[in-house]
GROMACS .gro file of C-alpha atoms in nm:
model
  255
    1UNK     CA    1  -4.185  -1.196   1.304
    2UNK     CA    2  -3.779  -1.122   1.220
    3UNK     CA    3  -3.710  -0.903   0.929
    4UNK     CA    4  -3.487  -1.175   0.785
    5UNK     CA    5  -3.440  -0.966   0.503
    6UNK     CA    6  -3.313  -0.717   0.723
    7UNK     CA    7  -3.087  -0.917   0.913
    8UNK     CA    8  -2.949  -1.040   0.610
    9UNK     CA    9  -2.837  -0.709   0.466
   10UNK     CA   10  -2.680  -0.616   0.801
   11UNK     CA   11  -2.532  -0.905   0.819
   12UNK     CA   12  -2.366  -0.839   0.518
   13UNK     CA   13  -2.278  -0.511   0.568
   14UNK     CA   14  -2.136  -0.615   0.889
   15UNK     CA   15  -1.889  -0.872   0.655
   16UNK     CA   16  -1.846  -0.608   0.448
   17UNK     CA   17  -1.720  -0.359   0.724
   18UNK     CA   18  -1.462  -0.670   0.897
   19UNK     CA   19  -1.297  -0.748   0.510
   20UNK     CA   20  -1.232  -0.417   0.447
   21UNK     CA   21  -1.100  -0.333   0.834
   22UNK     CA   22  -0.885  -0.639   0.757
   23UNK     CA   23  -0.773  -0.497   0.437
   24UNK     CA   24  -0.710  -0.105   0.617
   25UNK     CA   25  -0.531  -0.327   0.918
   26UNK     CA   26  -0.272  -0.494   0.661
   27UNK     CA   27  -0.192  -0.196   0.478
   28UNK     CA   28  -0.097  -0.014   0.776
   29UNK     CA   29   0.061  -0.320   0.924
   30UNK     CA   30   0.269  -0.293   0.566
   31UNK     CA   31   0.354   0.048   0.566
   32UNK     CA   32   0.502  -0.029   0.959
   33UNK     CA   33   0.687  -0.349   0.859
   34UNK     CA   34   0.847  -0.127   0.570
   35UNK     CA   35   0.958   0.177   0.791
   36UNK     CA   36   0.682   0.423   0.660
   37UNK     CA   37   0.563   0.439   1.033
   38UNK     CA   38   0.898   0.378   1.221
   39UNK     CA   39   0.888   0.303   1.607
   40UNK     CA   40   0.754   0.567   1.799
   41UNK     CA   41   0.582   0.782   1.514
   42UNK     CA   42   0.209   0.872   1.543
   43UNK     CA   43   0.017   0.756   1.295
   44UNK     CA   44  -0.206   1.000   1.095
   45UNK     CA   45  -0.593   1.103   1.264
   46UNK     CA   46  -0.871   0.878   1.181
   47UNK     CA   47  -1.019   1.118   0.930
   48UNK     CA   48  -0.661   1.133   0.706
   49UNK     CA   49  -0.614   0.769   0.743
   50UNK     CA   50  -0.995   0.695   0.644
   51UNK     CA   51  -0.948   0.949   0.321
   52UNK     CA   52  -0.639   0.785   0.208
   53UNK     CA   53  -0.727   0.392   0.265
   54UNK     CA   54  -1.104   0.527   0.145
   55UNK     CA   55  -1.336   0.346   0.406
   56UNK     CA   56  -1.536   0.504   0.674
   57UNK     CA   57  -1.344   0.601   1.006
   58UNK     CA   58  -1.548   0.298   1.182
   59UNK     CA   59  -1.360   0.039   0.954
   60UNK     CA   60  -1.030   0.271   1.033
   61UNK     CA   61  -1.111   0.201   1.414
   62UNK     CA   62  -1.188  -0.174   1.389
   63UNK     CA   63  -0.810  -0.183   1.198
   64UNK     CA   64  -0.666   0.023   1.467
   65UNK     CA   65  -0.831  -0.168   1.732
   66UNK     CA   66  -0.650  -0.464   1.571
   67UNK     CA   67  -0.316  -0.311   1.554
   68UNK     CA   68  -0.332  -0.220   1.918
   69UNK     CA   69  -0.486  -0.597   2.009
   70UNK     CA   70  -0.104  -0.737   1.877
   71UNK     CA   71   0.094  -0.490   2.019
   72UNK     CA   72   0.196  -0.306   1.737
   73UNK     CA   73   0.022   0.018   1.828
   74UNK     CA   74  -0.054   0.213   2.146
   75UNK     CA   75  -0.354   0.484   2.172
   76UNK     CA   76  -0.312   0.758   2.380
   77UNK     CA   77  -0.619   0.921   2.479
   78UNK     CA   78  -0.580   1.301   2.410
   79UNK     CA   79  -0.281   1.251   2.183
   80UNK     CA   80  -0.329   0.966   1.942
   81UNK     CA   81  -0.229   0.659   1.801
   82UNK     CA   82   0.171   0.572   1.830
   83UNK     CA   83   0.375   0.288   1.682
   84UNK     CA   84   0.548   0.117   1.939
   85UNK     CA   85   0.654  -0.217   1.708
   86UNK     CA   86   0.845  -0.141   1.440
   87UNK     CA   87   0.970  -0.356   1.152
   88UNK     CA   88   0.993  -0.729   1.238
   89UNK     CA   89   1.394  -0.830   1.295
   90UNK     CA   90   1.333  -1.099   1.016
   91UNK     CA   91   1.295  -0.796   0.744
   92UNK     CA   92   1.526  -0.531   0.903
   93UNK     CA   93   1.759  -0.819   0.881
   94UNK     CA   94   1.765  -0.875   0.501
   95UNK     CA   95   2.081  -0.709   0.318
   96UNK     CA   96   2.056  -0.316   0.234
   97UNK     CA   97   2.067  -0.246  -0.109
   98UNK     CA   98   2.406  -0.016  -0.098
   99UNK     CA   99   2.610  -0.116  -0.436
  100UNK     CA  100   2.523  -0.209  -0.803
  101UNK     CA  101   2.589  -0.515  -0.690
  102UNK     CA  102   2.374  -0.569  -0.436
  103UNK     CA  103   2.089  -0.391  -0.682
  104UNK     CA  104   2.160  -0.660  -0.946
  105UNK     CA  105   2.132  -0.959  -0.646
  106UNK     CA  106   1.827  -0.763  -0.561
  107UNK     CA  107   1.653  -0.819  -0.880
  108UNK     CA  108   1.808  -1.166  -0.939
  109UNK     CA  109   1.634  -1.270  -0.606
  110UNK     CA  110   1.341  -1.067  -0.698
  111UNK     CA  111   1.274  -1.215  -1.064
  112UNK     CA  112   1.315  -1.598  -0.909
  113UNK     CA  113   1.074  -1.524  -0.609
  114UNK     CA  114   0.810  -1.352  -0.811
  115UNK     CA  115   0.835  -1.529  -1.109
  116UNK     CA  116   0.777  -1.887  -0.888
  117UNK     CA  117   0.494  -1.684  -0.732
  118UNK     CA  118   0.269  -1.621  -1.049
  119UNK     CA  119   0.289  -1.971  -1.149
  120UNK     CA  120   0.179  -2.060  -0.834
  121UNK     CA  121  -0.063  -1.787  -0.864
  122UNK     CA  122  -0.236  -1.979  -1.204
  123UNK     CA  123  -0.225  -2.304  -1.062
  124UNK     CA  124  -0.434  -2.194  -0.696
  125UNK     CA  125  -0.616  -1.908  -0.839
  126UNK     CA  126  -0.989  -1.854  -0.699
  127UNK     CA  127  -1.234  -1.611  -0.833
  128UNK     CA  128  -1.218  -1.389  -0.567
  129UNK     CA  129  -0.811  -1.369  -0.641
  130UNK     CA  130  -0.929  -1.301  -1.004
  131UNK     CA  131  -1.172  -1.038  -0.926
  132UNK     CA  132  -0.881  -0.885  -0.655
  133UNK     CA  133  -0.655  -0.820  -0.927
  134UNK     CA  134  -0.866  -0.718  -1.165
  135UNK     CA  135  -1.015  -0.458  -0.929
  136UNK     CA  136  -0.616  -0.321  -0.853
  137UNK     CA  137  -0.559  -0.351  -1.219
  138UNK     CA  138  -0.923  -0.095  -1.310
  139UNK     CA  139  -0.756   0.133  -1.068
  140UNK     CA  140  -0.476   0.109  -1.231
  141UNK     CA  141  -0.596   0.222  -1.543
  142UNK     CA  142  -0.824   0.537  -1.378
  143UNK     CA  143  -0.493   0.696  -1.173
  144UNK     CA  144  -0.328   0.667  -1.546
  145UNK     CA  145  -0.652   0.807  -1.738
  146UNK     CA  146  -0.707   1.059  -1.480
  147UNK     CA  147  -0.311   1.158  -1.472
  148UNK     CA  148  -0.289   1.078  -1.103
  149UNK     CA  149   0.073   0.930  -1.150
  150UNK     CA  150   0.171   0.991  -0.859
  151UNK     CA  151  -0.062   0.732  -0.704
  152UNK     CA  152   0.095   0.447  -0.896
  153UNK     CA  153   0.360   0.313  -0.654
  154UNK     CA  154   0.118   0.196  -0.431
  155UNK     CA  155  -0.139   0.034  -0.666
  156UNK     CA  156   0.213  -0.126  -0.842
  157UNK     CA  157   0.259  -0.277  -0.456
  158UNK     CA  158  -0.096  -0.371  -0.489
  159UNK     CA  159  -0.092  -0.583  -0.785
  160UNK     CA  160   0.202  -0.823  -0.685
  161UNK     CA  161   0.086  -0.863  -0.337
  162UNK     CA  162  -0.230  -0.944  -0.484
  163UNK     CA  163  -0.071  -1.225  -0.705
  164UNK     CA  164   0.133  -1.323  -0.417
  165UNK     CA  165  -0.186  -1.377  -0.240
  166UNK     CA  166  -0.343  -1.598  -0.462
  167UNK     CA  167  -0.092  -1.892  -0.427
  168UNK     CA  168  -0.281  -1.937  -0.065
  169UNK     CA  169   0.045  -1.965   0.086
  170UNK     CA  170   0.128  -1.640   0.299
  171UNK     CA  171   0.498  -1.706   0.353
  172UNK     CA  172   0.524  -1.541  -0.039
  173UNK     CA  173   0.332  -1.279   0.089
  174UNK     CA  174   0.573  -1.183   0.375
  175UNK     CA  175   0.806  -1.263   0.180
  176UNK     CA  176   0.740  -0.981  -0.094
  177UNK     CA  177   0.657  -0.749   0.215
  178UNK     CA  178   1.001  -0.790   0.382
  179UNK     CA  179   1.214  -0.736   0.054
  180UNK     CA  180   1.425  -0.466   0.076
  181UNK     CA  181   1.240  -0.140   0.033
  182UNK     CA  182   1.448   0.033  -0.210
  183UNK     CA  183   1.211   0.046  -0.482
  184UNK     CA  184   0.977   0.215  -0.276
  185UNK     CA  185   1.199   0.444  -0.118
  186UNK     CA  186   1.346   0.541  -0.453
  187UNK     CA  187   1.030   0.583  -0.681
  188UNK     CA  188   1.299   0.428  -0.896
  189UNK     CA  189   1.017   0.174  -1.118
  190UNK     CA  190   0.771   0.445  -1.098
  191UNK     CA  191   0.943   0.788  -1.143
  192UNK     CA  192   0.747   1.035  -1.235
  193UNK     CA  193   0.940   1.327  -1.413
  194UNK     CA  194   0.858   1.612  -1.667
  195UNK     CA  195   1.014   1.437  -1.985
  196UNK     CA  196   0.736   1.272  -2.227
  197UNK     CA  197   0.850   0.933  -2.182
  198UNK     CA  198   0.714   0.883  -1.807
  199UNK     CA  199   0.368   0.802  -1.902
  200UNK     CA  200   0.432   0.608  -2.190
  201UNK     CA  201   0.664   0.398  -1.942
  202UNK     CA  202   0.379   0.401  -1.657
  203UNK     CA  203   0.112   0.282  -1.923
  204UNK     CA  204   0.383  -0.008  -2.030
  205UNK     CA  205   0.414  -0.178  -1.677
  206UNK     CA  206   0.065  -0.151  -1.677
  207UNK     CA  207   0.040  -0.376  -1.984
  208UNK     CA  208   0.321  -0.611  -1.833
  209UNK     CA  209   0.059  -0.664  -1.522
  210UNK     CA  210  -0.212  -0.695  -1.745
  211UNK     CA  211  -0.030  -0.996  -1.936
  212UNK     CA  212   0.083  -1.126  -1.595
  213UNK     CA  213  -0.271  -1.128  -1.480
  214UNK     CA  214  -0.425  -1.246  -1.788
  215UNK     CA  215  -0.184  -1.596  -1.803
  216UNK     CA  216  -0.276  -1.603  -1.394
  217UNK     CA  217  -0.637  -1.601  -1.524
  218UNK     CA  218  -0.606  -1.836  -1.809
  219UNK     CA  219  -0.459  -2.103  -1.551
  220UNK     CA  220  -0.109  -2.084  -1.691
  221UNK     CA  221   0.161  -2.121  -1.434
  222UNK     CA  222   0.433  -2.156  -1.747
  223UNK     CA  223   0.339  -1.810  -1.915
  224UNK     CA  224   0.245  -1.637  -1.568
  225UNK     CA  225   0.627  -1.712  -1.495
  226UNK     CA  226   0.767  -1.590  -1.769
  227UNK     CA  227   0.531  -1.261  -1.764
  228UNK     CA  228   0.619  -1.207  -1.464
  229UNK     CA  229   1.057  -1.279  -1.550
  230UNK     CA  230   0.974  -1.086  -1.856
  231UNK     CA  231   0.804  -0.749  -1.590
  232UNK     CA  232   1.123  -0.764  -1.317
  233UNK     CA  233   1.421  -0.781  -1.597
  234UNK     CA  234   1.253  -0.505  -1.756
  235UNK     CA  235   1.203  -0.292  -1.443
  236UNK     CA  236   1.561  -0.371  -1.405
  237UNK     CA  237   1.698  -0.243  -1.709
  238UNK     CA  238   1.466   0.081  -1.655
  239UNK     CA  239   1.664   0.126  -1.338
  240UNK     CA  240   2.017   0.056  -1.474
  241UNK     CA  241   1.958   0.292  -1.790
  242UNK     CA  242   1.878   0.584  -1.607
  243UNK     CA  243   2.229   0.691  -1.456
  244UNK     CA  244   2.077   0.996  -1.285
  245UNK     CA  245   1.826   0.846  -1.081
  246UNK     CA  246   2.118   0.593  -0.942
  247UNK     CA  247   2.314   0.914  -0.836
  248UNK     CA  248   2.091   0.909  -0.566
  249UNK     CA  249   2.196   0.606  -0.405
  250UNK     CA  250   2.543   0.616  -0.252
  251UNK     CA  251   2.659   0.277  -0.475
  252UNK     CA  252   3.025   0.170  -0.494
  253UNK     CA  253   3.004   0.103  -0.844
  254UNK     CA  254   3.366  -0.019  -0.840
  255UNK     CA  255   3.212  -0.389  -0.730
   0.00000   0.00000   0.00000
């Protein structure tokens, strides 16, 4: 007789395996599309990549296998895994951040796209998108508990692409994917520094995603977009008022 209760568990442990390959496959299909893993790099061994995405190295081979499948990455038997399709033209194509100006049309895109994309958000909301952004939003609150601050730009990626995800439309997810990168390239919403006031700051975006999530959860597309006009405007100002950190990007400020 079949051991249906058997086949049931590996069954689900075999749905188990695909979501999360699927979730390892778009976050390294992210971190090409944003120039993390330019054209021609390798990509980190199985073992690193399976530490840092935290899955086994069989889900990291089931994303690879993926990658390779669309032509984005090439294994080389011997030497490893290479990139050998960089960022899509559509996103190397949007405008460089090089002036204030262009950082303050930056943000005024970024507040209208994101803010349109939580309402959305509460209105299409399942409980699966609930329990995905309350799961980024726990681990969230551990890297700050634990002092892992470090850690934080990616789970702050994590939490809008997770909103973005629950309108059910993907274009807003590409569309927060291909924005210019300058945020991430400049730690410039999450700096970490040695003064006391980096924490305190950390722990306060945490409570603007918190709000964001709870009017997503409540089924309010009005307060999710202003939560989420209220977060951007306020990352902005952090990034205008602190004079050193814009030193490091060569901005004509004469615009």
């Amino acid at each position: 007789m079949p051991d249906l209760a058997n086949d049931e568990a590996t069954g689900e442990a075999a749905a188990l395996s695909g979501r999360l390959a699927i979730a390892v496959y778009e976050q390294i299909e992210r971190l090409i599309r944003r120039g993390e893993f330019p054209k021609g790099v390798k990509l980190p061994p199985e073992a690193e990549l399976a530490r840092r995405f935290g899955v086994s190295r069989p889900v990291v081979r089931e994303a690879l296998a993926r990658l390779r499948e669309e032509g984005i990455v090439r294994s080389q038997q011997g030497s490893g895994t290479f990139v050998i399709r960089g960022m899509l033209p559509s996103a190397a194509a949007l405008p460089p951040i090089r002036t204030l100006a262009d950082l303050l049309r930056y943000y005024e895109y970024r507040t209208d796209v994101e803010a349109a994309t939580a309402g959305l958000a509460a209105e299409r909301r399942t409980t699966d998108d609930i329990a995905a952004i309350s799961k980024v939003l726990a681990g969230a609150e551990d890297m700050l508990k634990q002092g892992q601050l470090q850690l934080l730009a990616d789970a702050n990626f994590a939490f809008h692409r997770a909103v973005a995800q629950a309108t059910r439309n993907p274009f807003y997810v590409r569309t927060l994917e291909m924005m210019p990168n300058f945020i991430g390239r400049h730690k410039l919403d999450l700096v970490v520094s040695n003064d006391s006031t980096s924490e305190a700051h950390l722990w306060r975006i945490h409570r603007e995603h918190v709000a964001i999530f709870e009017a997503i959860e409540a089924a309010d597309p009005a307060r999710a977009r202003t939560e989420m006009q209220r977060h951007i405007l306020a990352a902005r100002d952090v990034v205008l008022n602190r004079q050193s950190l814009l030193e490091t990007v060569e901005f004509d400020v004469r615009e």
